[in-house]
XYZ file of C-alpha atoms in Angstrom:
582
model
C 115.927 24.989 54.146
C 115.945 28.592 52.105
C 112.595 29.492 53.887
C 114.267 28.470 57.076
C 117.512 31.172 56.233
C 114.898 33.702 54.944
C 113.590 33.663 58.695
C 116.933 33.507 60.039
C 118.232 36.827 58.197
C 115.301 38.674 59.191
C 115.374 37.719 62.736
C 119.006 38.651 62.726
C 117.745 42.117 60.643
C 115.422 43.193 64.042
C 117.768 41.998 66.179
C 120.296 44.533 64.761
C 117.702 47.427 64.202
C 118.664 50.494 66.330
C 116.390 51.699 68.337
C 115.481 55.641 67.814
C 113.439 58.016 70.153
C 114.343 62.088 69.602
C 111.763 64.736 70.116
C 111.273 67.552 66.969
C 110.681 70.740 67.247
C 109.294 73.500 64.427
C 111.447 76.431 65.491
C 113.814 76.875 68.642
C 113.219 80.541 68.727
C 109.653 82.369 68.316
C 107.609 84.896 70.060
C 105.231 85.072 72.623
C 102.141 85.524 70.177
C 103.009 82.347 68.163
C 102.903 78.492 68.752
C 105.372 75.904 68.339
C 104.882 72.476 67.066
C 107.015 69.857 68.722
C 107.026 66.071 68.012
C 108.111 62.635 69.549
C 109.328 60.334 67.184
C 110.466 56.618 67.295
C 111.165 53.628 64.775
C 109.490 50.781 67.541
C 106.297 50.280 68.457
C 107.088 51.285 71.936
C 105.080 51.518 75.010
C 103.989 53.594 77.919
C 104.429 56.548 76.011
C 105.274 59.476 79.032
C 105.659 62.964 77.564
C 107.181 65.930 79.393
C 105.174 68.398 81.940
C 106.091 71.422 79.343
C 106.229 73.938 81.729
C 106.512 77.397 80.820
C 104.056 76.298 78.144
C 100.281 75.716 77.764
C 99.128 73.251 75.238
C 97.112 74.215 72.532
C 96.067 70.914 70.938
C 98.238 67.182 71.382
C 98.880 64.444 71.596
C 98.037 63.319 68.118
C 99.193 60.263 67.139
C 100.255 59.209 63.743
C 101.756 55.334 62.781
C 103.475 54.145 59.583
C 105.058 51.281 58.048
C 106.289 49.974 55.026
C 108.358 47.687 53.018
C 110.979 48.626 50.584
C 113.678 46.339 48.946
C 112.200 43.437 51.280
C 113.347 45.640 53.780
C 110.262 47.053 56.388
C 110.426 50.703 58.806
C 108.026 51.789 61.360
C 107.448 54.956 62.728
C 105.057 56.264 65.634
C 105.164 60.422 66.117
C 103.203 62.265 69.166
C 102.553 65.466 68.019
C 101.335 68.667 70.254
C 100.541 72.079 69.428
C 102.223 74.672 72.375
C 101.594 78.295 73.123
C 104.585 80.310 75.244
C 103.034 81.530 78.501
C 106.476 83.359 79.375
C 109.455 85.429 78.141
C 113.191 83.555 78.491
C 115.240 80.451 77.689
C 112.383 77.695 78.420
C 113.619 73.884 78.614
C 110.858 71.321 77.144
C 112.581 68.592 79.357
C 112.481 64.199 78.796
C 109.746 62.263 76.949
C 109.952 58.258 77.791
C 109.111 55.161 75.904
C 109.527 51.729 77.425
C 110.575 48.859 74.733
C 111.741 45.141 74.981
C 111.892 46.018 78.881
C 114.311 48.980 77.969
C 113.415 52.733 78.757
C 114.635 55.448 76.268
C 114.569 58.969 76.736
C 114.630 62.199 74.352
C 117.114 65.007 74.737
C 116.086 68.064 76.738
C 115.470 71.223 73.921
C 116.052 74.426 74.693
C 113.642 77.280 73.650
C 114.099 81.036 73.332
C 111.288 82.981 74.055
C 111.295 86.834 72.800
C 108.729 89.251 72.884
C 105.642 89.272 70.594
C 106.350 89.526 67.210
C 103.813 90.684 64.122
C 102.382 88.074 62.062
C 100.131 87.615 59.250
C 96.857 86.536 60.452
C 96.756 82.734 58.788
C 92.998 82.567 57.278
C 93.041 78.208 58.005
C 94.491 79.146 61.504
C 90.475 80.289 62.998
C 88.253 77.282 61.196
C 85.409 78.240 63.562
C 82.654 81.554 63.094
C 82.675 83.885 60.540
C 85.896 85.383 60.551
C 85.159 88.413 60.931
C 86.449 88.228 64.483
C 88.723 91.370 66.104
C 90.906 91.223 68.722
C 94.016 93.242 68.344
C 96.091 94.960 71.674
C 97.143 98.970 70.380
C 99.488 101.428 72.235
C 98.754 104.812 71.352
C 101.045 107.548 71.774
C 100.463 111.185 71.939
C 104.395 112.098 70.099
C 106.864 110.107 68.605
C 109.574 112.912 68.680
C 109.534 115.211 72.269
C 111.761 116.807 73.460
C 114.085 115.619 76.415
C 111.489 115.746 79.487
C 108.530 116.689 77.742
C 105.145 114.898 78.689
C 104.150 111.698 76.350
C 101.129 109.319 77.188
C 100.540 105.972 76.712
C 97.068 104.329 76.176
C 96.804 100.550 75.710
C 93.487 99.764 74.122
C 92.140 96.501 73.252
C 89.996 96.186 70.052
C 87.688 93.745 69.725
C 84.521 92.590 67.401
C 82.189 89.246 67.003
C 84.029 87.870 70.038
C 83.871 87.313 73.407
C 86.315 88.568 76.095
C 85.987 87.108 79.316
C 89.449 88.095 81.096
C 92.991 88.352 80.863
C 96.105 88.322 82.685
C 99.684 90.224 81.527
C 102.279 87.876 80.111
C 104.898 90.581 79.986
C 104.632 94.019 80.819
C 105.616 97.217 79.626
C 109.020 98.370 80.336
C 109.779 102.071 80.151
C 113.498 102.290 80.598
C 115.236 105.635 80.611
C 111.586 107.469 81.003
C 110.195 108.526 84.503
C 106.612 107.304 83.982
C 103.491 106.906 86.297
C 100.215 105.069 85.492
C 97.197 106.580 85.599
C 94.567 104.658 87.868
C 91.595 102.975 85.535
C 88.905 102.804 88.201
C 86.488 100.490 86.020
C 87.024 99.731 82.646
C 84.208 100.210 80.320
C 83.050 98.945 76.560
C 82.863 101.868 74.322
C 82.323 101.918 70.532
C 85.060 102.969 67.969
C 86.729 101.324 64.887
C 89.674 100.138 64.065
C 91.673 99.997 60.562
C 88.401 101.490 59.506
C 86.055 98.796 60.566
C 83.547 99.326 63.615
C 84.247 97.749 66.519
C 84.603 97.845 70.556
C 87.122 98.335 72.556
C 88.763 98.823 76.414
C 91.141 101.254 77.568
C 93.237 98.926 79.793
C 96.122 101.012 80.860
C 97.315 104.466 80.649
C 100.812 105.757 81.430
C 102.733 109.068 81.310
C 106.477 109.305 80.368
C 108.765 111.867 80.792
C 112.022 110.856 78.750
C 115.058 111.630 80.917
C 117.721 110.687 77.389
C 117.432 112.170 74.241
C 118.201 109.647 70.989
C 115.909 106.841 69.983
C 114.122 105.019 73.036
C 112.130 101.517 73.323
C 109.054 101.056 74.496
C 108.723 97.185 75.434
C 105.822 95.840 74.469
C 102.320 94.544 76.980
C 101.367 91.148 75.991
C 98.055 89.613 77.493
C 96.444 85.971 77.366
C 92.837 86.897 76.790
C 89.912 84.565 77.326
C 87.885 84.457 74.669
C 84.876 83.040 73.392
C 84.207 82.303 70.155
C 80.991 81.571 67.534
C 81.110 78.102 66.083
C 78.751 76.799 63.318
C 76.822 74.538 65.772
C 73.481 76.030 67.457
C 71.852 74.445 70.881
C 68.269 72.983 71.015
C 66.954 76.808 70.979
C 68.379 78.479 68.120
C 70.908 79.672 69.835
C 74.460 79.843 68.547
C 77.251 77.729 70.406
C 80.225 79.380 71.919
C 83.823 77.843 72.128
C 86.172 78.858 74.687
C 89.720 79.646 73.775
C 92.748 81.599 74.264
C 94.704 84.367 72.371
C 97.968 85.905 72.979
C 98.041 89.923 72.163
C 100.550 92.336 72.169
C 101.134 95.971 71.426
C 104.068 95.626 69.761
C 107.423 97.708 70.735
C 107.532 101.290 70.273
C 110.289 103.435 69.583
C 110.384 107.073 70.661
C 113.178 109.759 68.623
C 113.658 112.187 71.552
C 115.004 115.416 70.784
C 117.470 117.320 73.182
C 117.192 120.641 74.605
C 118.783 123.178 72.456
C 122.617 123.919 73.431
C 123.282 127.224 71.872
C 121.048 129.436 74.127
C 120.799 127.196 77.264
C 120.938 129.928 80.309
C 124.300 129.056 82.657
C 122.436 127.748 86.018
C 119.523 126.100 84.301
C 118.118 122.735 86.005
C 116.451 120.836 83.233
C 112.633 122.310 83.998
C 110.771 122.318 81.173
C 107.151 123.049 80.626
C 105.597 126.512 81.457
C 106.202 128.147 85.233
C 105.939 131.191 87.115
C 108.929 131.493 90.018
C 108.655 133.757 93.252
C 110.641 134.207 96.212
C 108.519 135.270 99.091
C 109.825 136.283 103.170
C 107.557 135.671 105.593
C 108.905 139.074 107.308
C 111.714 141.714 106.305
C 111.542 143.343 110.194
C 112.499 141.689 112.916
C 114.451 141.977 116.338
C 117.257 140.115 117.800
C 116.204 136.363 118.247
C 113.741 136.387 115.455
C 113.592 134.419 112.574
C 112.458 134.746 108.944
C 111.434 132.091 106.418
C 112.424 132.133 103.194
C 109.965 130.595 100.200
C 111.508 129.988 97.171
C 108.585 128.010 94.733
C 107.838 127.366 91.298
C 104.373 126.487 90.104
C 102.939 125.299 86.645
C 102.730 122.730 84.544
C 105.929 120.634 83.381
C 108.089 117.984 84.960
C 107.745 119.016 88.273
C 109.147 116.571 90.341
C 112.316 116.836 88.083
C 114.361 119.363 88.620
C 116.187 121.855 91.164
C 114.931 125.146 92.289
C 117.792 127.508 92.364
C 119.548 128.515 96.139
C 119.593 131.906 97.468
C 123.050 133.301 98.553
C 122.441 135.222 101.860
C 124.938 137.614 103.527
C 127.072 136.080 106.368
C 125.468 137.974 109.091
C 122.347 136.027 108.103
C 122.924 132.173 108.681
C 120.664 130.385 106.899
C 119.652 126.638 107.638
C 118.465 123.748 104.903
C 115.506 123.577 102.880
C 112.047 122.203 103.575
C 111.299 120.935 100.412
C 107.254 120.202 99.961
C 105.791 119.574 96.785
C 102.002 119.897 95.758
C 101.897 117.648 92.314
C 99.077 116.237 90.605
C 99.666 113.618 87.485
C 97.287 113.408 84.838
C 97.533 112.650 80.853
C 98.396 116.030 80.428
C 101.513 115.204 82.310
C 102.367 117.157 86.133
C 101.099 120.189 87.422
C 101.165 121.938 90.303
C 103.572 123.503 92.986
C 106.809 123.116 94.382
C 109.371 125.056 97.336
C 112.028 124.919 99.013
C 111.964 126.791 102.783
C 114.723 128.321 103.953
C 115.353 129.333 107.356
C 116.898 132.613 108.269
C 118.146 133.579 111.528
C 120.519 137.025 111.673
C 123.328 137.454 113.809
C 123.612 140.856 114.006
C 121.906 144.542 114.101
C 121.700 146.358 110.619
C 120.327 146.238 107.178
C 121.313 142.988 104.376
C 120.285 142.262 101.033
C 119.242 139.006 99.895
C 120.270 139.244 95.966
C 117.937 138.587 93.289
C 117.410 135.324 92.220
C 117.362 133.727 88.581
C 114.629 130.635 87.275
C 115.011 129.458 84.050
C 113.310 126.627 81.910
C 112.731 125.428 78.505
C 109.485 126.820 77.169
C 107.740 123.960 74.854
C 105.200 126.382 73.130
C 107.630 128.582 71.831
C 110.592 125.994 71.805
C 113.107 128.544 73.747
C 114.467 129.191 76.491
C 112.513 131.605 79.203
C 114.261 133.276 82.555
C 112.316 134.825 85.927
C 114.315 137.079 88.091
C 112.905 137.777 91.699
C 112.850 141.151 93.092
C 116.305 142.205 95.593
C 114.988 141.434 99.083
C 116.226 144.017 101.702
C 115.942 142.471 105.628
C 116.105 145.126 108.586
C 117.020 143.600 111.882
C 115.847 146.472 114.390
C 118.517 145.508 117.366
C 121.203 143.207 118.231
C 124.561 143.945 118.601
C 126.679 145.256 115.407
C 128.837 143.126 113.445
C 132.160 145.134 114.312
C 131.998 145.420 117.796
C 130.734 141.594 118.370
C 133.698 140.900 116.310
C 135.766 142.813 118.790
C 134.245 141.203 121.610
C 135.065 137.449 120.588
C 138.703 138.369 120.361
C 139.281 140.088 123.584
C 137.461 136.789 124.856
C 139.182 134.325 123.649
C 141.551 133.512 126.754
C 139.396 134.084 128.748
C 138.040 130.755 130.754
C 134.321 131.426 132.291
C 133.537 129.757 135.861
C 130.952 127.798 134.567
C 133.720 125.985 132.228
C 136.420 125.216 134.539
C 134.746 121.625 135.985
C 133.424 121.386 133.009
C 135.093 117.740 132.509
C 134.740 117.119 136.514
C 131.683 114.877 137.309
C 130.236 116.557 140.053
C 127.046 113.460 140.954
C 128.075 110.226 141.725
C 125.606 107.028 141.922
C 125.912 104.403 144.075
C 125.752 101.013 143.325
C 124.755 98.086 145.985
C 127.228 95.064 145.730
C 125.251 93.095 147.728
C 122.496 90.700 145.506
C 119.897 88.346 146.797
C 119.965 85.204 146.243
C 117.912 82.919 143.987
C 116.930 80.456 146.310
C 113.812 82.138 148.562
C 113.342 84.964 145.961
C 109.507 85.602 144.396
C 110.729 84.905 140.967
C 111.817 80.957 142.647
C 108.793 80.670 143.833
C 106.659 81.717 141.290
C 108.617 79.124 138.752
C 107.717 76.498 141.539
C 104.594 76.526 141.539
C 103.603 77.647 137.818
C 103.127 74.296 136.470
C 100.375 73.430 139.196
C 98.503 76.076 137.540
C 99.524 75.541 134.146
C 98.901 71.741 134.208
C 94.987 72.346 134.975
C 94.688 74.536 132.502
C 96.215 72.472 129.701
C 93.884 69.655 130.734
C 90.819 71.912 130.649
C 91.895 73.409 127.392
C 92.528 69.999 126.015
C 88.937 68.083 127.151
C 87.068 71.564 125.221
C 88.876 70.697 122.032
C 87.826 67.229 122.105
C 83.882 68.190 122.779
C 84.177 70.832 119.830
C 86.331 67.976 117.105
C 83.372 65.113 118.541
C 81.098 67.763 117.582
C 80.505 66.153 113.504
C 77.322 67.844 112.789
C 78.118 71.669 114.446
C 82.043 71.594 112.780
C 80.151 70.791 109.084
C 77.732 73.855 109.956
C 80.783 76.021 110.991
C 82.934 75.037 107.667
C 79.380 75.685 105.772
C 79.288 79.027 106.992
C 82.701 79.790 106.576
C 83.078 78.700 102.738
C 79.743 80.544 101.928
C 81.700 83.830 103.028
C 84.601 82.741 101.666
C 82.949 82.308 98.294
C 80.476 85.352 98.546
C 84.037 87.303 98.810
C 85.714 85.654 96.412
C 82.639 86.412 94.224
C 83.301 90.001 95.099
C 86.693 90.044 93.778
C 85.456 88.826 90.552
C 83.002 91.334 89.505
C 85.009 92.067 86.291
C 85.457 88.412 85.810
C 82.032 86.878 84.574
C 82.695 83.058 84.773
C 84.622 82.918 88.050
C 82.092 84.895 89.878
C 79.081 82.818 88.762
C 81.334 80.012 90.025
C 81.785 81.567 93.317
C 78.357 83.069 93.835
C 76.650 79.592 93.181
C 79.286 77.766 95.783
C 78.416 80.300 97.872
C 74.908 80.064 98.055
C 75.411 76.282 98.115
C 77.576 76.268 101.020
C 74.801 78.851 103.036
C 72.078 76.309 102.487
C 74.186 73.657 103.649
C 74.749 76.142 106.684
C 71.407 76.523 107.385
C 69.159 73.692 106.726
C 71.912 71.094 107.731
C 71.915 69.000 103.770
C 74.156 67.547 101.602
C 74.725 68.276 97.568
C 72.948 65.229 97.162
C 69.932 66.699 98.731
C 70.232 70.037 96.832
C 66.545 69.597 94.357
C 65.026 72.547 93.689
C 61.554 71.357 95.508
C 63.558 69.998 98.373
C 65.079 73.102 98.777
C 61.556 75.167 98.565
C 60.208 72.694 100.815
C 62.845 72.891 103.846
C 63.372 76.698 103.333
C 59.281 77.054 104.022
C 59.212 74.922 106.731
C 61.962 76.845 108.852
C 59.563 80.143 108.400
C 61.254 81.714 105.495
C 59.213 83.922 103.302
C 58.089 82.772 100.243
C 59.195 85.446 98.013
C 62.589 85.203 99.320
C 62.720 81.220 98.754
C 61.717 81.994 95.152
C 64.315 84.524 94.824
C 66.837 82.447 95.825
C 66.138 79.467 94.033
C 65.619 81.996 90.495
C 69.177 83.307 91.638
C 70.926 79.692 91.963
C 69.200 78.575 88.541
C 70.785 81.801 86.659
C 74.191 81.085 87.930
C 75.031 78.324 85.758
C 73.571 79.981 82.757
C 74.886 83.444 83.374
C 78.309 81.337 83.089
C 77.853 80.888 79.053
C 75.533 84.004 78.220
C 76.640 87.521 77.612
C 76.610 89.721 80.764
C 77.548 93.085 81.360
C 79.420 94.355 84.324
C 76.351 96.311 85.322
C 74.332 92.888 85.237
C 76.907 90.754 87.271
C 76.719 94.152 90.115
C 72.978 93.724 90.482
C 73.357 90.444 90.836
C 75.430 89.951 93.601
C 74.044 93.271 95.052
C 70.854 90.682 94.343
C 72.419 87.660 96.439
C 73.716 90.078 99.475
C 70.448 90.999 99.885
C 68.721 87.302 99.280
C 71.098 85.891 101.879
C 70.398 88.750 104.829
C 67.033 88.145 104.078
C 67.013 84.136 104.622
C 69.496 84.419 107.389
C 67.086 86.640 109.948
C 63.871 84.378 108.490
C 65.265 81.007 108.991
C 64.605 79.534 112.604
């Protein structure tokens, strides 16, 4: 009878047991470099585990599953934890949303956790965090910039570089990039990137300028530079070698960044700032040039006012010349000649001016003042243009034209006094044909007796060319090879996805051409129906040397000039085949 209650209690005991499901996570706010650890928990063996799709992350390593029990005071828990390893792929508030479990025919749920995302933060490098290769591995994302402390609108560049040693880069793509707010910046085009030797933190390494930028600060006080982060492919020595010596690579990804920047800009000194001055700053020479200082009645003269040098061209006013009022003068043409560089803008800028006089005599056009803020000397310089003197030869003078409007003022000319009369009048039918018996009724008539025909014949050609199995494969054949032998194109600073392409797309041409499946795709089969359809020998064994590299090219070193040559290599290949097969 007591084993009997024993049972009893400790049926009751489960019976009473709460069930528990709630989802853990290591920190709800980290960077974009670092990982997050989250894990499922329950106290029941449940089943049909479902975890969460985890978007806005990529996971790292998960699920691992760990079980315990026990018994304590004749009293026994259980608990079953998922456990996953996540890396941020994005900046923001990211939800991890519901994981599942299904026990006793009852579905329970986890919360949804909320996860701030910031920017990249510095770390310590954890030594047990790499277990694989030597350690020695480099891969660190630096911004380098020219000054820390410029003045307001003086010239600063950017380089992004990316360090690396004893590893394996094979692409990345920006996470989050640079902002530049309260600076006027342009990037500089990179129009291949290249591998050149340097060190860094005193150990020799390689590295690739990815990005270079020019700023011109438009605030003065302390300014932040956001910071690039990338997702780099890497690849990565492991202690394992293959059947020929050769070491075994591991792909994996890293998260980089550069790391904010902050930037103490100076302003522009106060005390001797010239009264009319624009904000140019950099090192200029100002003229003001007429095109002509004679002319008659009728004539016109331009006026070009222009500044040329080297400073932040594109950022500032040119001053306005102040004409007499027998001169009326029109608005500017304003054209600008500007190069960007890393030594910042240079070049020429002008405004045109437009001069027409009203009236016989001789005018001065008063000299005109430039100033800017010189940054080798760290003052202030000012150019004044030479007093321009125009001489209109004939007209009539400015008194007795002023003498002349008066007297007319009342006066009404001839030409005016209809002026509001409409003298031509159009005529307007109000008689309109009819519908009925028109061209446009009969041409709606009898439209779909053509139409009709048409549709039929249109229809019966697309049914020959769907029923046609064998020609539509040969069509799609041709039209992925070209697809892929593009797409391989794109890729040519991407090793592994242009090996991928390049080896679908000499698939697909075969498949084109010699009318075979995959299945069929054996190096002698493919030798032996190549030959047979007239194709040269050397080219077959080209080809087939080509297709064989592909896949190994994949997991070997390569250098952009190797993956050129060899789809320069397959261009060629294919042409070849394509006028030789019959």
């Amino acid at each position: 009878m007591k084993r009997y209650l024993i049972l009893l209690l400790f049926t009751f005991q489960g019976l009473l047991a709460q069930v528990q499901f709630e989802a853990r996570v290591s920190k709800n706010t980290l960077g974009l470099n670092e990982r997050l650890r989250i894990d499922f928990i329950m106290n029941v063996d449940g089943d049909n585990f479902d975890q969460p799709s985890f978007d806005g992350f990529r996971v790292v390593a998960g699920p691992s599953q760990q079980v315990s029990q026990s018994w304590i005071n004749g009293r026994s828990s259980f608990q079953k934890i998922y456990s996953y390893i996540l890396q941020p792929a994005q900046k923001g508030t990211v939800t991890i949303k519901q994981a599942s479990i299904e026990f006793n025919g009852q579905i329970y749920k986890t919360s949804p956790i909320k996860i701030v995302v910031t920017n990249a933060v510095a770390q310590e490098r954890d030594p047990n965090d790499r277990p694989q290769g030597s350690g020695s591995e480099t891969l660190n994302l630096v911004a380098e910039i020219s000054k820390t402390n410029p003045y307001l609108n003086e010239p600063i560049t950017v380089v992004y570089k990316l360090y690396f040693n004893n590893i394996g880069v094979t692409g990345f793509k920006e996470l989050a990039k640079p902002k530049y707010n309260d600076f006027w910046n342009q990037n500089i085009d990179i129009k291949q990137l290249t591998i050149e030797e340097g060190s860094y933190q005193g150990q020799r390494c390689y590295y690739v300028v990815l990005k270079k930028t020019i700023l011109y600060p438009q605030k003065s006080g302390r300014l932040t530079i956001e910071p690039l982060s990338l997702d780099i492919g890497v690849q990565l020595p492991t202690n394992r070698r293959d059947m020929f010596g050769q070491m075994i690579l591991s792909d994996d990804n890293k998260i980089v960044s550069a790391g904010a920047k902050t930037i103490n800009v100076r302003p522009l000194p106060e005390a001797s700032k010239p009264e009319g001055f624009s904000g140019a700053v950099g090192k200029f020479t100002f003229t003001v040039t007429p095109t002509k200082t004679t002319l008659k009645n009728g004539e016109s003269l331009d006026l070009i006012v222009s500044a040329t040098g080297a400073g932040n061209m594109k950022l500032f006013t040119l001053p306005k010349p102040v004409v007499p009022n027998a001169l009326e003068m029109y608005d500017p043409v304003h054209d600008e000649k500007v190069t960007t560089s890393l030594a910042g803008m240079s070049g020429r800028i002008s405004d045109k001016y437009t001069i027409i006089p009203q009236y016989k005599g001789k005018y001065a056009i008063k000299p005109m003042q430039f100033s800017y803020f010189d940054l080798n000397t760290g003052s202030y310089k000012t150019i004044t243009s030479q007093e321009i003197m125009i001489d209109v030869l004939d007209g009539p003078m400015q008194a007795e034209a002023n003498t002349t409007a008066t007297a007319s003022k009342n006066v009404i000319s001839k030409t005016e006094q209809f002026k509001y009369v409409k003298l031509k009048t159009t005529l307007v039918s109000i008689e309109k044909n009819d519908f009925y018996g028109s061209n446009l009724y009969y041409a709606l008539l009898f439209a779909p007796f053509i139409i009709l025909p048409i549709i039929i014949l249109a229809k019966k050609k697309k049914e020959a060319i769907d029923s046609d199995v064998t020609g539509n494969r040969i069509k799609m054949n041709n039209k992925l090879a070209k697809k892929y032998l593009s797409e391989a194109r794109k890729q040519l600073n991407n090793k592994e996805p242009f090996y991928i392409a390049l080896e679908k797309a000499m698939h697909n041409f075969l498949k084109a051409k010699l009318h075979i499946e995959t299945s069929e795709m054996s190096k002698d089969n493919i030798r032996e129906l190549l030959l047979s359809r007239n194709a040269n020998p050397e080219a077959v064994q080209s080809f087939i040397t080509l297709t064989e590299n592909c896949e190994f090219a994949r997991y070997a070193p390569a250098s952009s000039a190797s993956i050129q040559q060899d789809y320069d290599k397959a261009v060629v290949i294919i042409s070849e085949l394509e006028k030789q097969i019959v």
